[in-house]
CSV table of C-alpha atoms in Angstrom, one decimal:
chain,number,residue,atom,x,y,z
A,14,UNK,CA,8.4,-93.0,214.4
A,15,UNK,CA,9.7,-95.5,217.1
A,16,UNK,CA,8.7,-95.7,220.5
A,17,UNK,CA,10.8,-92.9,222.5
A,18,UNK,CA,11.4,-92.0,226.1
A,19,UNK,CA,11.9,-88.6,225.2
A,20,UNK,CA,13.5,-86.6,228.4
A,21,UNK,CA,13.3,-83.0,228.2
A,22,UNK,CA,14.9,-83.0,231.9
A,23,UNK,CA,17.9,-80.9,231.0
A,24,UNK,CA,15.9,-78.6,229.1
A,25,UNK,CA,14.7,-76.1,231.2
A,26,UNK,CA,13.1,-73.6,228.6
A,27,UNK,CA,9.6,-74.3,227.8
A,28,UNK,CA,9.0,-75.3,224.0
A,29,UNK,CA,6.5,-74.1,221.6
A,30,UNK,CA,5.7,-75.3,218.1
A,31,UNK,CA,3.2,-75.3,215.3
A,32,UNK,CA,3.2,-78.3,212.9
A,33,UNK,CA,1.3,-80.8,210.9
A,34,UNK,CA,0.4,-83.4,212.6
A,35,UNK,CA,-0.1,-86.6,211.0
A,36,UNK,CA,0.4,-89.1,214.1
A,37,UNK,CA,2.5,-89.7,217.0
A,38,UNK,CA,3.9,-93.2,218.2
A,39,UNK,CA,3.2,-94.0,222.2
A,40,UNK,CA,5.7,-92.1,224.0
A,41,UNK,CA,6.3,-90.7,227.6
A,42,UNK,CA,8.6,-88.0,229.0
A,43,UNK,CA,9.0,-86.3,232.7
A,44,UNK,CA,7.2,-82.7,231.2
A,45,UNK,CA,3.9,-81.6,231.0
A,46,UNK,CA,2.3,-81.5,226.9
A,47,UNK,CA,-0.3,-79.4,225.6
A,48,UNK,CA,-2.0,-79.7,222.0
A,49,UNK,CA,-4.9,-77.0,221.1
A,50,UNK,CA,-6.3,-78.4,217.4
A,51,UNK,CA,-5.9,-75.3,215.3
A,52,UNK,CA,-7.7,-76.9,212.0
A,53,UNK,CA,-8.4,-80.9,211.9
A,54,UNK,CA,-9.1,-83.5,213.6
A,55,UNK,CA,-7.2,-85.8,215.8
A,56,UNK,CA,-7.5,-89.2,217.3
A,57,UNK,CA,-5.7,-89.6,220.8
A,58,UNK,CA,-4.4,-92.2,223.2
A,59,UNK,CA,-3.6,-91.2,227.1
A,60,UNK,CA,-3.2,-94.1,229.0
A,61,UNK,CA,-5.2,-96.1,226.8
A,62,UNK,CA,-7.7,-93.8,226.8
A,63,UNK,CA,-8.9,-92.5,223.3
A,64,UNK,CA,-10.6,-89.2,222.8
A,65,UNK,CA,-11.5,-87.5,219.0
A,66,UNK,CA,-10.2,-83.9,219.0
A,67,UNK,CA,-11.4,-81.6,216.6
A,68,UNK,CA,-10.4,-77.6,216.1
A,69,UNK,CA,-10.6,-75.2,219.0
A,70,UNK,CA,-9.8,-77.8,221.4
A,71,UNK,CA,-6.7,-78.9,224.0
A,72,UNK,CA,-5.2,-82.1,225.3
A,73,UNK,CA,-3.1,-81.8,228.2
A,74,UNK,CA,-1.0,-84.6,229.2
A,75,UNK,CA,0.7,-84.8,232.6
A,76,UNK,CA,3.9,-86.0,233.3
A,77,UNK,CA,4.7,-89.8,232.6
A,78,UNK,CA,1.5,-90.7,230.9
A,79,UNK,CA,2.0,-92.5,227.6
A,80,UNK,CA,0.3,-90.6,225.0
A,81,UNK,CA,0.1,-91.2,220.9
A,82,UNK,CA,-1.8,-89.6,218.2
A,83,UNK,CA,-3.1,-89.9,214.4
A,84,UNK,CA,-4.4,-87.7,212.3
A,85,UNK,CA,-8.4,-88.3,211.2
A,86,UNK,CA,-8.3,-85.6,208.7
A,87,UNK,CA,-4.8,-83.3,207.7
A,88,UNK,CA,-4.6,-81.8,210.8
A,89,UNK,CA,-2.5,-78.1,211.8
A,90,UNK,CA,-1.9,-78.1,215.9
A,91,UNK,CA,0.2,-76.3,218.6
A,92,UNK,CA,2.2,-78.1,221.0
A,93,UNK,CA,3.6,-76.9,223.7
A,94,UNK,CA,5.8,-79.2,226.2
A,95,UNK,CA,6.6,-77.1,229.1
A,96,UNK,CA,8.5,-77.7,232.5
A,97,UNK,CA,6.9,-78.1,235.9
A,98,UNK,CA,8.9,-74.4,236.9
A,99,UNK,CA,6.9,-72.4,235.0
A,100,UNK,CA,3.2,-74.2,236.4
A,101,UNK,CA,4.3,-75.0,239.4
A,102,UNK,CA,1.0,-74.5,241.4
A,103,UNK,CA,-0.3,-76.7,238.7
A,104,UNK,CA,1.8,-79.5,238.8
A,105,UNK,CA,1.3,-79.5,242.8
A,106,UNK,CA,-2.2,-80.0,242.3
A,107,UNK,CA,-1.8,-82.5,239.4
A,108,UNK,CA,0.8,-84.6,241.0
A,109,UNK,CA,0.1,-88.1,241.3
A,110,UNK,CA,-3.0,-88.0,239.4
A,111,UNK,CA,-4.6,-87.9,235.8
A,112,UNK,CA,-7.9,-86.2,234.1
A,113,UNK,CA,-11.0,-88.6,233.5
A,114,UNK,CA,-10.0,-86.8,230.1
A,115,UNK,CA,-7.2,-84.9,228.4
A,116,UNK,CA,-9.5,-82.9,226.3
A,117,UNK,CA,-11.0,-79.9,227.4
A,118,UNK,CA,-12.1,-76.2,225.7
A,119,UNK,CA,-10.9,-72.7,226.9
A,120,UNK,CA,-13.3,-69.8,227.4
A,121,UNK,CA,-13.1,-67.2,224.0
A,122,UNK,CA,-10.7,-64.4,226.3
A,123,UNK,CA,-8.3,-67.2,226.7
A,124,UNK,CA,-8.3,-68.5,223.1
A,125,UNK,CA,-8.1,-65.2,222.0
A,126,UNK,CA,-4.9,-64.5,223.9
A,127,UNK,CA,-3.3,-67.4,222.6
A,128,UNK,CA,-3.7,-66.7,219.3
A,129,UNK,CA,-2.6,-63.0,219.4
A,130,UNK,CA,0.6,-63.5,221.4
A,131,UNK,CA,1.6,-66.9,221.2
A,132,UNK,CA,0.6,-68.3,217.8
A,133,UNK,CA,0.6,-64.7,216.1
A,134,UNK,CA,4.2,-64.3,217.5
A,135,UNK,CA,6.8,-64.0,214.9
A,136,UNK,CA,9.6,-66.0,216.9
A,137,UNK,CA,7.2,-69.5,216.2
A,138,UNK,CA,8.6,-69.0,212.5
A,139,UNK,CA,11.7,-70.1,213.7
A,140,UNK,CA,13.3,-73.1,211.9
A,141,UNK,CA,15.0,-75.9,214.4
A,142,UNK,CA,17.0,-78.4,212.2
A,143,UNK,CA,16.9,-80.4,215.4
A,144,UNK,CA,12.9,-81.3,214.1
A,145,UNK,CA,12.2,-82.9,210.9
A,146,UNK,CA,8.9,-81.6,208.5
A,147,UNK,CA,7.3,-78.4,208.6
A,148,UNK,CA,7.7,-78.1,212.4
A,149,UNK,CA,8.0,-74.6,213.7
A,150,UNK,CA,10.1,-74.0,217.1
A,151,UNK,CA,10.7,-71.8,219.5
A,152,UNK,CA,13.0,-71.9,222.4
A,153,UNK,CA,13.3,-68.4,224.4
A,154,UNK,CA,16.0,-69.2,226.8
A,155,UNK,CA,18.5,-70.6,224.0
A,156,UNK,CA,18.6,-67.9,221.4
A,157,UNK,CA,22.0,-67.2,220.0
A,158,UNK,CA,20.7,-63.6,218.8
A,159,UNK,CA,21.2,-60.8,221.6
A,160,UNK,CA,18.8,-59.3,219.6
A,161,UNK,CA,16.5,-60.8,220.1
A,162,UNK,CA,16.9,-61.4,223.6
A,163,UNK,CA,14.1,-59.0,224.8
A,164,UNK,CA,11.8,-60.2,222.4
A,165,UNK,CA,12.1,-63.6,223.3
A,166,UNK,CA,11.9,-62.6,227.6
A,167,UNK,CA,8.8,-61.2,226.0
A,168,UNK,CA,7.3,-64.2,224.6
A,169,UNK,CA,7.9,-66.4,227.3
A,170,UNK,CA,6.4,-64.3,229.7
A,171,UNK,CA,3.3,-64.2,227.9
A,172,UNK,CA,3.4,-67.6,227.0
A,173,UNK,CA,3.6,-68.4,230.8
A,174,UNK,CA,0.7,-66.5,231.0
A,175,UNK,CA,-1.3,-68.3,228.7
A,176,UNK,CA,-0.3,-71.5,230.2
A,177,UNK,CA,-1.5,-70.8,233.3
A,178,UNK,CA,-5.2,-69.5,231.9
A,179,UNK,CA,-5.3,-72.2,230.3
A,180,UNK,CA,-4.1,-74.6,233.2
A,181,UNK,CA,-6.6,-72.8,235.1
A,182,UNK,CA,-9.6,-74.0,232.5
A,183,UNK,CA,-8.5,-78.3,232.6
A,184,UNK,CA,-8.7,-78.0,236.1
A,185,UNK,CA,-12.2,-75.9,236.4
A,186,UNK,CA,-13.5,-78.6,233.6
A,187,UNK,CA,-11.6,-81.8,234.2
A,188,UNK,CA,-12.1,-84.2,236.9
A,189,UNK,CA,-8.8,-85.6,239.0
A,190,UNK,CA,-8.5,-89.1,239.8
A,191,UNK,CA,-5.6,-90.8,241.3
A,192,UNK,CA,-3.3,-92.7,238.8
A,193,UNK,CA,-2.4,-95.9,239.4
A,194,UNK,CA,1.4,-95.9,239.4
A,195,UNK,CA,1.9,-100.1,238.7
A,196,UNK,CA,0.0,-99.3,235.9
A,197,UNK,CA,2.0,-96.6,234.1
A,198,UNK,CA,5.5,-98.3,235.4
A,199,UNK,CA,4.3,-101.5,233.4
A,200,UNK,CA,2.9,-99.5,230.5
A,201,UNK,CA,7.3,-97.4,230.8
A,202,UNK,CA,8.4,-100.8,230.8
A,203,UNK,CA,6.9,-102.4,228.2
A,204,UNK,CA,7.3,-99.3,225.8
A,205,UNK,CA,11.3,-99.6,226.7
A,206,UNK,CA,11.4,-103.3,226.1
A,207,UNK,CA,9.5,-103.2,222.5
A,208,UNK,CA,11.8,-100.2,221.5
A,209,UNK,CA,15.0,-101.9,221.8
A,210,UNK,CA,13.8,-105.3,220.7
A,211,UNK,CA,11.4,-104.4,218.2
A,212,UNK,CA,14.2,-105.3,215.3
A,213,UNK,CA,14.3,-108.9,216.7
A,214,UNK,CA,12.2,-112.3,216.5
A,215,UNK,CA,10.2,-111.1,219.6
A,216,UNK,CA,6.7,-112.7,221.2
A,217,UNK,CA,4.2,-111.5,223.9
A,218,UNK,CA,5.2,-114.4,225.7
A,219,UNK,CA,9.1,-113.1,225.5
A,220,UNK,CA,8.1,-109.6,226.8
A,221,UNK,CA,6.1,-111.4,230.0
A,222,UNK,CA,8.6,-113.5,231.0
A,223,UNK,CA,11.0,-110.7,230.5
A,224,UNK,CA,9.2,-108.4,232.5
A,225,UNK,CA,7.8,-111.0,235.2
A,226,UNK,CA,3.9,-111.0,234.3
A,227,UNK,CA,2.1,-114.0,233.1
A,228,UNK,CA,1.2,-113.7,229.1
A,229,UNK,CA,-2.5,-113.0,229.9
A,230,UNK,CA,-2.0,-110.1,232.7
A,231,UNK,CA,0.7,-108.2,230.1
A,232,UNK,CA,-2.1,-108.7,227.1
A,233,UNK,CA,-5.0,-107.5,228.8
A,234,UNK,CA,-2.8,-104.9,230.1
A,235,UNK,CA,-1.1,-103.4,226.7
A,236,UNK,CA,-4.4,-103.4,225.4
A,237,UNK,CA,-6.0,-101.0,228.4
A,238,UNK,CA,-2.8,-98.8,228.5
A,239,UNK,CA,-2.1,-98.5,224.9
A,240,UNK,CA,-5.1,-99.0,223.1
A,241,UNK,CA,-3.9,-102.5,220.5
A,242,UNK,CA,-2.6,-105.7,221.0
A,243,UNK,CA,1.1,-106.7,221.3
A,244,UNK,CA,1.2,-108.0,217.4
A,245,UNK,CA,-0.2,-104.8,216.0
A,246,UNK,CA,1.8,-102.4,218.1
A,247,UNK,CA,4.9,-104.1,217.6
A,248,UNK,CA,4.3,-104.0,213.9
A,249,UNK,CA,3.5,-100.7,214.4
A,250,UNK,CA,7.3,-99.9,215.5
A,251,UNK,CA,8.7,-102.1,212.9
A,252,UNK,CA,6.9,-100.5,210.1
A,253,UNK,CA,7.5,-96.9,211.4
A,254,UNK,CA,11.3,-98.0,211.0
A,255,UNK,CA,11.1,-99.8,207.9
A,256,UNK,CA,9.3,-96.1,206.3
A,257,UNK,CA,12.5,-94.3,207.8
A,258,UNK,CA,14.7,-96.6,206.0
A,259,UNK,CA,13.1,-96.2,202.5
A,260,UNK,CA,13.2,-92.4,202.9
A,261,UNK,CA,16.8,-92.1,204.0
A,262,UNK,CA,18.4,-95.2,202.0
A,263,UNK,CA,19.0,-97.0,198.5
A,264,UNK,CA,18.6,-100.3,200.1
A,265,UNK,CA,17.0,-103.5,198.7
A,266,UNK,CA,13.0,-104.2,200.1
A,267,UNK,CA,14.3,-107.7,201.1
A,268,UNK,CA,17.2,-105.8,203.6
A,269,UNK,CA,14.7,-103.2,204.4
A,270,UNK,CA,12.1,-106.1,205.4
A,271,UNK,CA,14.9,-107.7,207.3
A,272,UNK,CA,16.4,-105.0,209.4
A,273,UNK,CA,12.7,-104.0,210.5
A,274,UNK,CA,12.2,-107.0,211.9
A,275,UNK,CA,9.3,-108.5,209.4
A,276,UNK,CA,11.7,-111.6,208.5
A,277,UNK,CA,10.4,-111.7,205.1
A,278,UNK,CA,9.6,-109.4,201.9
A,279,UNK,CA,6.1,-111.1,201.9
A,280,UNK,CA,5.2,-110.5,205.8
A,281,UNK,CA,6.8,-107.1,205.6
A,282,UNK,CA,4.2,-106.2,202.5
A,283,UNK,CA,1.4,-107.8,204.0
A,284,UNK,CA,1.8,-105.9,207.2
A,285,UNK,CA,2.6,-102.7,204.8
A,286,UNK,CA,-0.4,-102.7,203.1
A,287,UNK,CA,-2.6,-103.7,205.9
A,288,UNK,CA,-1.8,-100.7,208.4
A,289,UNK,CA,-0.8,-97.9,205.6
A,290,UNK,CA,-3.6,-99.3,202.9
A,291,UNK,CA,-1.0,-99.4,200.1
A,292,UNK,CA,1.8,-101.5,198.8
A,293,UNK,CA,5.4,-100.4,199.3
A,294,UNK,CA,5.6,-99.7,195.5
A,295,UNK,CA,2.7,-97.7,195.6
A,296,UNK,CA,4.1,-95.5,198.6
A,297,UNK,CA,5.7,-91.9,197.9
A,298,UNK,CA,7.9,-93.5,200.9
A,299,UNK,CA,9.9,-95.9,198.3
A,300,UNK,CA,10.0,-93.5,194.8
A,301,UNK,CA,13.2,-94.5,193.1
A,302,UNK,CA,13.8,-97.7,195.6
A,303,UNK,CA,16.7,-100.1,194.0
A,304,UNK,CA,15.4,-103.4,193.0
A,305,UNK,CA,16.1,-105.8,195.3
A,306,UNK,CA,15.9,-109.9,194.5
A,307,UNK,CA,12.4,-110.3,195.7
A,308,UNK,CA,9.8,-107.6,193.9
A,309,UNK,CA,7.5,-105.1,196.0
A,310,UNK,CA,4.1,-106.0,196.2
């Protein structure tokens, strides 16, 4: 998954899905996002912070903070990215700052609620072609079925509800800080700059001078707000793409190698075996590849 901005700004319905998690590349968007862990275990990254979390916990991230994810172990959460309108009190006290964590627990009455109207709720079994994988989505406000108009009103009133015990429980536990707005605007722009050059021949050194910080500032920096170094994160993105094309194409591994930006079948299997720890030909990801002038590792 490449690196998105992704701006829920003209969505004004709060969203609530169950999935599979298996990781998340390092993202940002204007909304508020909460994960509770149903079973599994799950590394994070918010602003370069990294925190296990393991079933029966949250992670709330605030607006504009860059956030990613992997799975330890298979891993089953909730997500829910919601709109300042419906925690407003919440994001008046949260504005301009972050948590000293993003994890946190809620006490077993709040838990309890969650799981009986929210999770429980028959609406989250709604398919969204809009999502790829076993993702499960609800949005109340855009139903197409007057039936179910009530039921969803419904839903979203207790799912407000539940957001806002549960708002209630970071802020009892977690510690506010001020956030350092130069640092987040340097950790959007970098994200911004490797996402529409990741396909090309690109360096640190072209990303500093692009963005006007020396090469040793922007290193020290991409390694405290996103948790790696420029070389591993950009290979990151390019191998992220280079998985996408195998699963939706019949293309050759030396075309597939070059359109993700590796420059060559050999770097591109090095890298490929190095971060997923198999070879392209052993990956379910290239079943039934065509054969291609230079052979998969």
């Amino acid at each position: 998954m490449q690196i998105k901005h992704l701006d829920f700004d003209s969505v004004s319905d709060t969203r609530s899905l169950i999935k599979k998690e298996d990781g998340v590349s390092p993202h940002f968007h204007k909304n508020f996002e909460l994960l509770y862990i149903i079973g599994g275990e799950l590394e994070t990254t918010v602003d370069g912070m990294k925190e296990t979390v393991v079933q029966g916990e949250f992670v709330m991230i605030l607006p504009n903070q860059v956030h990613a994810s992997i799975a330890i172990a298979p891993t089953r959460i909730w997500a829910c990215v919601f709109w300042e309108e419906h925690a407003r009190r919440f994001a008046g006290c949260t504005e301009g700052k972050k948590g000293v964590s993003a994890k946190f627990t809620c006490d077993p009455a709040t838990v309890t609620y969650l799981k009986d109207n929210v999770l429980d709720n028959k609406l989250l079994t709604e398919m969204d072609p809009s999502f790829a994988g076993n993702v499960h989505l609800v949005t109340p406000l855009k139903t197409k079925m007057e039936i179910l108009h009530l039921e969803c009103a419904e839903h979203l009133f207790q799912l407000e509800a539940c957001l806002s015990a549960i708002c209630a429980c970071y802020v009892k536990q977690v510690s506010l800080i001020p956030r350092k707005q130069a640092d987040s605007i340097l950790a959007h722009r970098l994200l911004i700059y490797i996402s529409e050059h990741y396909r090309e021949n690109i360096t640190l050194r072209n990303a500093a001078e692009e963005l006007d910080y020396s090469v040793n500032y922007l290193s020290k920096c991409q390694r405290q707000l996103l948790g790696t170094s420029f070389r591993q994160f950009l290979n990151q993105q390019r191998l992220a793409y280079a998985q996408e094309l195998m699963r939706g194409h019949r293309m050759p591994i030396a075309e597939i190698a070059g359109q993700s930006g590796f420059g060559s079948v050999r770097n591109f299997n090095r890298v490929f075996k190095e971060l997923t720890g198999k070879t392209p030909r052993e990956s379910s990801a290239v079943v039934d590849a065509p054969p291609s002038g230079a052979l998969l590792a």
